[in-house]
Short mmCIF file of C-alpha atoms in Angstrom, two decimals:
data_model
loop_
_atom_site.label_atom_id
_atom_site.label_comp_id
_atom_site.label_asym_id
_atom_site.label_seq_id
_atom_site.Cartn_x
_atom_site.Cartn_y
_atom_site.Cartn_z
CA MET A 1 176.66 158.31 111.07
CA GLN A 2 177.67 161.62 109.44
CA SER A 3 180.76 163.43 110.95
CA ARG A 4 182.43 166.52 109.93
CA ILE A 5 185.97 164.95 110.58
CA VAL A 6 186.58 161.19 110.62
CA VAL A 7 189.91 160.11 112.05
CA LEU A 8 191.09 156.59 111.44
CA GLY A 9 193.67 155.34 114.01
CA ALA A 10 194.52 156.75 117.53
CA GLY A 11 198.35 156.71 117.67
CA PHE A 12 200.49 159.53 117.87
CA ALA A 13 198.82 161.30 114.75
CA GLY A 14 195.37 160.57 115.51
CA LEU A 15 195.58 161.61 119.12
CA GLU A 16 197.20 164.84 118.43
CA LEU A 17 194.97 165.81 115.60
CA ALA A 18 191.93 165.11 117.77
CA SER A 19 193.33 166.93 120.71
CA TYR A 20 194.24 169.96 118.63
CA LEU A 21 190.78 170.16 116.92
CA SER A 22 189.19 169.82 120.36
CA GLU A 23 191.03 172.72 121.78
CA ALA A 24 190.40 174.88 118.84
CA LEU A 25 186.82 174.27 118.21
CA GLY A 26 185.46 172.55 121.40
CA ASP A 27 182.17 170.99 121.30
CA ASP A 28 181.68 172.02 117.58
CA ALA A 29 184.89 169.79 116.55
CA GLY A 30 182.54 167.17 115.15
CA VAL A 31 185.40 164.61 115.35
CA ALA A 32 184.90 160.88 115.12
CA LEU A 33 188.22 159.02 116.11
CA ILE A 34 188.20 155.25 115.34
CA ASP A 35 190.54 152.66 116.56
CA GLU A 36 190.28 148.92 117.34
CA ASN A 37 192.59 148.85 120.13
CA ASP A 38 191.90 149.71 123.92
CA ALA A 39 195.18 151.44 124.84
CA PHE A 40 198.08 153.52 123.43
CA VAL A 41 201.51 152.56 124.03
CA PHE A 42 204.59 154.71 123.15
CA GLY A 43 207.04 152.86 120.80
CA TYR A 44 209.97 153.28 123.17
CA SER A 45 208.06 151.76 125.98
CA LYS A 46 208.26 148.33 124.25
CA LEU A 47 212.07 148.30 125.14
CA ASP A 48 211.12 149.04 128.66
CA VAL A 49 208.67 145.99 128.67
CA MET A 50 211.36 143.66 126.88
CA PHE A 51 214.14 144.46 129.16
CA GLY A 52 211.97 144.20 132.42
CA ARG A 53 212.10 148.01 133.19
CA ALA A 54 208.36 148.35 133.21
CA SER A 55 205.31 146.13 133.15
CA THR A 56 202.91 146.23 130.31
CA GLU A 57 200.27 147.67 132.40
CA GLU A 58 202.49 150.71 133.39
CA VAL A 59 203.21 151.64 129.81
CA ARG A 60 199.61 151.27 128.66
CA LEU A 61 197.35 154.58 128.32
CA GLY A 62 193.61 153.19 127.95
CA TYR A 63 191.49 155.03 125.52
CA ASP A 64 188.76 154.99 128.30
CA ASP A 65 190.69 158.05 129.67
CA PHE A 66 190.66 159.88 126.40
CA ALA A 67 187.64 162.40 126.59
CA LYS A 68 187.79 165.65 124.72
CA PRO A 69 185.00 168.17 124.02
CA GLY A 70 183.80 167.60 120.31
CA VAL A 71 185.50 164.10 119.85
CA GLN A 72 183.93 160.97 120.01
CA PHE A 73 186.15 157.83 120.45
CA LEU A 74 184.79 154.66 118.82
CA ARG A 75 186.38 151.43 119.48
CA GLU A 76 185.55 149.74 116.19
CA THR A 77 187.51 147.74 113.61
CA ILE A 78 187.69 149.18 110.12
CA THR A 79 186.73 146.85 107.56
CA ALA A 80 186.70 148.92 104.43
CA ILE A 81 187.58 152.68 103.22
CA ASP A 82 185.92 154.22 100.11
CA PRO A 83 188.42 157.46 99.63
CA GLU A 84 186.22 158.53 96.67
CA SER A 85 182.97 158.96 98.78
CA ARG A 86 185.06 159.39 102.31
CA GLN A 87 182.90 156.60 103.54
CA VAL A 88 184.38 154.14 106.24
CA THR A 89 182.83 150.84 106.99
CA THR A 90 183.32 149.09 110.51
CA ASN A 91 182.17 146.09 112.22
CA ARG A 92 179.50 148.43 113.80
CA GLY A 93 178.27 150.39 110.84
CA ILE A 94 178.93 152.98 108.24
CA HIS A 95 180.60 156.49 108.77
CA GLU A 96 180.48 159.22 106.18
CA ALA A 97 182.89 162.05 106.48
CA ASP A 98 183.20 165.60 105.19
CA VAL A 99 187.03 165.24 105.83
CA LEU A 100 188.64 161.92 106.25
CA VAL A 101 192.30 161.49 107.78
CA VAL A 102 193.91 158.26 107.58
CA ALA A 103 196.34 157.74 110.45
CA LEU A 104 196.31 153.90 110.58
CA GLY A 105 200.17 153.63 111.15
CA ALA A 106 202.15 150.78 109.68
CA ASP A 107 201.60 146.89 110.26
CA TYR A 108 204.21 144.19 110.30
CA ASP A 109 204.45 141.72 107.44
CA PHE A 110 205.89 138.64 109.15
CA ASP A 111 205.26 136.45 106.08
CA ALA A 112 207.69 138.69 104.19
CA THR A 113 210.48 137.10 105.86
CA SER A 114 210.56 133.31 105.80
CA GLY A 115 211.28 131.86 109.27
CA LEU A 116 210.60 134.93 111.38
CA ALA A 117 207.33 133.81 112.70
CA GLU A 118 208.49 130.43 113.46
CA ALA A 119 212.04 130.85 114.51
CA GLY A 120 212.74 134.43 115.38
CA ASN A 121 211.40 137.12 117.81
CA GLU A 122 210.32 140.76 117.38
CA PHE A 123 210.37 143.54 119.64
CA TYR A 124 208.34 146.13 117.83
CA SER A 125 204.84 144.89 119.17
CA VAL A 126 203.83 144.71 122.80
CA ASP A 127 203.20 141.19 122.34
CA GLY A 128 206.56 140.57 121.05
CA ALA A 129 208.26 142.72 123.58
CA GLU A 130 206.48 140.57 126.32
CA ARG A 131 207.48 137.20 124.73
CA LEU A 132 211.08 138.50 124.66
CA ARG A 133 210.95 139.57 128.38
CA GLU A 134 210.49 135.71 129.13
CA VAL A 135 213.02 134.56 126.56
CA LEU A 136 215.88 136.65 127.63
CA PRO A 137 216.71 135.07 130.99
CA THR A 138 217.07 131.81 129.00
CA PHE A 139 219.72 133.22 126.70
CA THR A 140 223.10 132.74 128.52
CA ARG A 141 225.50 131.81 125.70
CA GLY A 142 226.03 132.25 122.01
CA ARG A 143 225.09 134.92 119.54
CA ALA A 144 222.24 137.40 119.69
CA VAL A 145 221.38 139.01 116.21
CA VAL A 146 219.27 142.16 116.36
CA GLY A 147 218.19 142.21 112.55
CA VAL A 148 216.16 144.42 110.33
CA CYS A 149 214.03 142.67 107.89
CA GLY A 150 213.04 145.64 105.70
CA ALA A 151 213.12 149.46 105.34
CA PRO A 152 211.51 151.79 105.99
CA PHE A 153 210.84 150.93 109.60
CA LYS A 154 209.44 152.84 112.58
CA CYS A 155 211.90 154.64 114.86
CA PRO A 156 215.25 154.16 112.97
CA PRO A 157 217.44 154.35 116.37
CA ALA A 158 215.45 151.54 118.10
CA PRO A 159 217.60 148.62 116.65
CA SER A 160 220.70 150.16 117.83
CA GLU A 161 219.26 151.03 121.14
CA ALA A 162 218.02 147.35 121.50
CA ALA A 163 221.73 146.19 120.76
CA LEU A 164 223.05 148.56 123.42
CA LEU A 165 220.38 147.56 126.12
CA LEU A 166 220.87 143.97 125.33
CA HIS A 167 224.70 144.62 126.11
CA ASP A 168 223.48 146.13 129.49
CA TYR A 169 220.95 143.38 130.26
CA LEU A 170 223.67 140.52 129.53
CA SER A 171 226.12 142.45 131.70
CA ARG A 172 223.80 142.54 134.64
CA GLN A 173 223.01 138.87 134.31
CA GLY A 174 226.82 138.22 134.42
CA THR A 175 226.69 136.54 131.05
CA ARG A 176 227.93 139.20 128.63
CA ASP A 177 231.45 137.57 128.28
CA ASP A 178 229.83 134.27 126.98
CA CYS A 179 227.68 136.20 124.45
CA GLU A 180 228.06 137.88 121.08
CA ILE A 181 225.82 140.68 119.59
CA SER A 182 225.45 141.59 116.04
CA LEU A 183 223.27 144.13 114.53
CA ILE A 184 222.31 144.10 111.07
CA MET A 185 220.80 147.07 109.28
CA PRO A 186 220.08 148.19 105.72
CA PHE A 187 221.72 151.48 106.26
CA GLY A 188 225.35 152.51 105.73
CA THR A 189 225.46 154.02 109.10
CA PRO A 190 223.04 153.93 112.07
CA VAL A 191 221.48 157.29 111.64
CA PRO A 192 222.38 158.32 107.94
CA PRO A 193 221.22 162.04 108.38
CA SER A 194 223.40 162.72 111.28
CA PRO A 195 227.03 161.66 110.90
CA ASP A 196 227.75 162.75 114.40
CA THR A 197 224.96 160.47 115.76
CA SER A 198 226.19 157.69 113.90
CA ALA A 199 229.75 158.37 115.03
CA ALA A 200 228.72 158.26 118.45
CA LEU A 201 226.60 155.04 118.11
CA LEU A 202 229.40 153.24 116.23
CA SER A 203 231.90 154.27 118.98
CA ALA A 204 229.33 152.82 121.59
CA PHE A 205 229.21 149.61 119.75
CA ALA A 206 232.96 149.29 119.47
CA GLU A 207 233.26 149.89 123.27
CA ARG A 208 230.83 147.09 123.87
CA ARG A 209 232.06 144.57 121.31
CA ILE A 210 228.77 144.93 119.19
CA GLU A 211 229.25 144.01 115.60
CA PHE A 212 227.72 146.39 113.17
CA VAL A 213 226.62 144.68 109.76
CA SER A 214 225.79 147.80 107.61
CA GLY A 215 223.77 148.04 104.15
CA ARG A 216 222.36 144.74 104.73
CA ARG A 217 218.92 143.41 105.51
CA VAL A 218 217.70 140.06 106.78
CA SER A 219 215.92 138.24 104.10
CA SER A 220 215.11 134.79 105.85
CA LEU A 221 215.82 132.77 108.98
CA ASP A 222 216.68 129.21 108.53
CA PRO A 223 215.78 127.61 111.99
CA ALA A 224 217.34 124.22 111.27
CA ARG A 225 220.77 125.77 110.77
CA GLY A 226 220.32 128.69 113.19
CA MET A 227 221.21 131.01 110.39
CA ALA A 228 220.04 134.50 109.48
CA VAL A 229 220.28 134.90 105.74
CA LEU A 230 221.13 138.34 104.41
CA ASP A 231 219.92 139.79 101.24
CA ASP A 232 223.31 139.37 99.45
CA GLY A 233 223.17 135.75 100.34
CA ALA A 234 225.60 135.95 103.25
CA GLU A 235 224.86 133.95 106.39
CA LEU A 236 225.11 134.88 110.07
CA PRO A 237 224.59 132.13 112.98
CA TYR A 238 222.28 133.16 115.48
CA ASP A 239 221.24 131.50 119.05
CA LEU A 240 218.73 134.39 119.77
CA PHE A 241 217.12 136.58 116.89
CA LEU A 242 215.60 139.86 117.81
CA GLY A 243 213.98 141.19 114.61
CA VAL A 244 212.61 144.19 113.15
CA PRO A 245 209.82 142.99 110.73
CA LYS A 246 209.18 144.36 107.37
CA HIS A 247 206.52 147.02 107.52
CA ARG A 248 203.48 147.97 105.26
CA ALA A 249 200.30 149.98 105.43
CA PRO A 250 197.41 147.97 107.07
CA THR A 251 195.54 145.51 104.83
CA VAL A 252 192.34 147.74 104.85
CA VAL A 253 194.39 150.64 103.41
CA LEU A 254 195.95 148.42 100.83
CA GLU A 255 192.72 147.27 99.69
CA SER A 256 191.09 150.83 99.38
CA GLY A 257 193.05 151.65 96.42
CA MET A 258 194.82 154.63 98.28
CA ALA A 259 198.23 153.13 98.51
CA GLU A 260 201.09 152.81 95.92
CA ASP A 261 204.39 150.96 96.78
CA GLY A 262 202.96 149.78 100.30
CA TYR A 263 202.07 153.39 101.64
CA VAL A 264 199.69 156.25 100.93
CA PRO A 265 201.33 158.93 98.83
CA VAL A 266 200.66 162.65 99.96
CA GLU A 267 201.86 166.00 99.16
CA SER A 268 204.62 166.38 101.82
CA ARG A 269 203.68 170.23 102.88
CA THR A 270 200.00 169.59 103.26
CA LEU A 271 199.57 165.78 103.67
CA ARG A 272 196.78 165.77 101.18
CA THR A 273 196.12 162.63 99.09
CA ARG A 274 194.80 162.45 95.68
CA PHE A 275 191.40 162.19 96.92
CA PRO A 276 189.53 165.55 97.68
CA GLY A 277 188.94 165.90 101.32
CA VAL A 278 191.30 162.94 102.30
CA TYR A 279 194.57 163.23 104.31
CA ALA A 280 197.06 160.64 105.34
CA ILE A 281 199.34 161.31 108.17
CA GLY A 282 201.88 159.26 110.35
CA ASP A 283 203.45 156.01 109.41
CA VAL A 284 200.86 155.16 106.74
CA ALA A 285 201.94 157.76 104.36
CA THR A 286 204.74 158.40 102.17
CA VAL A 287 205.85 161.88 103.46
CA GLY A 288 209.53 161.89 102.99
CA VAL A 289 210.42 161.64 106.80
CA PRO A 290 210.98 158.77 109.02
CA LYS A 291 208.25 156.52 110.62
CA ALA A 292 208.41 158.11 114.15
CA GLY A 293 205.85 159.35 116.57
CA VAL A 294 207.41 162.79 116.71
CA PHE A 295 207.02 163.27 112.88
CA SER A 296 203.47 161.78 112.93
CA GLU A 297 202.52 164.50 115.62
CA GLY A 298 204.10 167.14 113.49
CA GLN A 299 202.00 166.25 110.56
CA ALA A 300 198.73 166.09 112.55
CA ARG A 301 199.36 169.70 113.76
CA VAL A 302 199.70 170.93 110.15
CA VAL A 303 196.50 169.17 109.12
CA ALA A 304 194.66 170.30 112.13
CA ALA A 305 195.60 173.96 111.73
CA SER A 306 194.46 173.69 108.10
CA LEU A 307 191.22 172.30 108.93
CA VAL A 308 190.50 174.86 111.63
CA ALA A 309 191.54 177.64 108.93
CA GLN A 310 189.22 176.08 106.42
CA LEU A 311 186.34 175.89 108.98
CA ARG A 312 186.85 179.48 110.33
CA GLY A 313 187.78 181.14 106.97
CA GLY A 314 191.27 182.01 108.16
CA GLU A 315 194.78 181.99 106.63
CA GLN A 316 196.22 178.60 105.79
CA PRO A 317 199.14 177.78 108.10
CA PRO A 318 202.74 177.17 106.82
CA GLY A 319 203.28 173.62 105.22
CA TYR A 320 204.82 170.74 107.19
CA ASP A 321 208.57 171.27 107.68
CA GLY A 322 209.83 167.77 108.10
CA ARG A 323 211.52 168.58 111.28
CA GLY A 324 211.79 166.52 114.41
CA ALA A 325 213.83 165.14 117.37
CA CYS A 326 214.36 161.65 118.53
CA TYR A 327 215.68 160.49 121.86
CA VAL A 328 218.55 157.68 121.66
CA GLU A 329 219.16 155.32 124.39
CA PHE A 330 222.86 154.76 124.54
CA GLY A 331 222.66 152.23 127.45
CA ALA A 332 223.81 152.73 131.18
CA GLY A 333 220.82 155.11 131.53
CA ARG A 334 222.32 157.52 129.19
CA VAL A 335 220.07 159.30 126.61
CA GLY A 336 221.19 161.50 123.66
CA ARG A 337 219.16 163.27 121.03
CA VAL A 338 219.19 163.81 117.37
CA ASP A 339 217.49 166.65 115.60
CA VAL A 340 216.68 166.25 112.12
CA ASP A 341 215.33 168.26 109.12
CA PHE A 342 214.20 166.22 106.24
CA LEU A 343 212.39 168.86 103.74
CA SER A 344 214.17 172.27 104.12
CA GLY A 345 217.25 171.54 101.97
CA PRO A 346 218.39 169.50 99.13
CA LYS A 347 218.88 166.51 101.61
CA PRO A 348 218.21 165.68 105.16
CA THR A 349 220.47 167.10 107.79
CA GLY A 350 220.79 166.25 111.49
CA SER A 351 222.78 167.49 114.72
CA PHE A 352 223.66 165.48 117.74
CA GLN A 353 223.30 166.13 121.39
CA GLU A 354 225.54 164.10 123.42
CA PRO A 355 223.95 162.08 126.30
CA SER A 356 223.26 163.82 129.65
CA ASP A 357 221.08 163.92 132.57
CA ASP A 358 219.06 166.88 131.27
CA LEU A 359 218.05 164.62 128.01
CA VAL A 360 217.06 161.64 130.32
CA ALA A 361 214.68 164.13 132.31
CA GLU A 362 213.67 165.54 128.69
CA LYS A 363 212.85 162.21 127.45
CA LYS A 364 210.70 161.50 130.45
CA HIS A 365 208.85 164.82 130.12
CA PHE A 366 208.27 164.09 126.58
CA GLY A 367 206.15 161.01 127.24
CA ALA A 368 204.51 162.62 130.55
CA SER A 369 203.51 165.69 128.69
CA ARG A 370 201.84 163.69 125.78
CA GLY A 371 200.12 161.59 128.61
CA ALA A 372 198.65 164.63 130.22
CA ARG A 373 197.66 166.16 126.90
CA TRP A 374 195.84 163.40 125.53
CA PHE A 375 194.67 161.31 128.47
CA ASP A 376 194.81 163.90 131.37
CA ARG A 377 197.31 161.87 133.16
#
């Protein structure tokens, strides 16, 4: 099949790119959007599933509800990518593109952390969150360790949120006094670009007796002894392990020859790869920003605006600015926000908005507005 624009992956980046092009070009967009899954789930919704605040069905946005003029959604498994010819092979055929956009996100490398698959739990996938929803009621005594197994990882505040929400959960269960919570992160502070956000989180940890182990990652689990082994050789006992697996680009991307050091390098302002007519956006790319949906969405808009300008002969838009805002759950129904700028200055900078009822409503609107934009819901 010959398409003007082939987009691989229907996550934040792919959905926003296809929606933007449809709005701008209508039936003439000529977009094929390919994903093997049947539904989209916001990353933060996995915490809702894990702690029983929502069912899996409630957080799923089915791709059957994605219908845009000029966009064909294809539920197919991508088996090969040839960036030189911009040819994509799937389980159903071959797609040839004038423009190829790779937005396949980051996969989890469970084998990179010995013992994780056998002895730990992870909460970064829907399946993992569902399993933990069943496991958590059985944890009534001992130490819970929230451990990051490698960086970079999606949504940098999420491990902190998981620790704080676990405190709330155990408190509701009446077992918090019999449990310890430790958080292991490879950063010196919870959110390095924003000292104020980090200070607020550290204060929240101290108030809730959550131990913060900074500058370390979990290198392996020893299930026989119930030990999390850190990258410096130190050990931390656990009775319940909630892990953030090491991330990497999907295997089909690694096999394509596009990736370096696990991800696809791009020019940060334009999101172009070294292959003509090929872009990479979102978590699959090395852009210089966190792997989070709001940054993927911003990259998608830049690429979409550039493609519209190319097709219509207009002026190219400004480059990607590396700015984004992330909501941070502080527990007890409180939500704060960190606004970060990664590309404007010599180093990333961030500002913090204290938790408020307005931010609770704002986060809810964030999800609802994307659901309405992408799925007419």
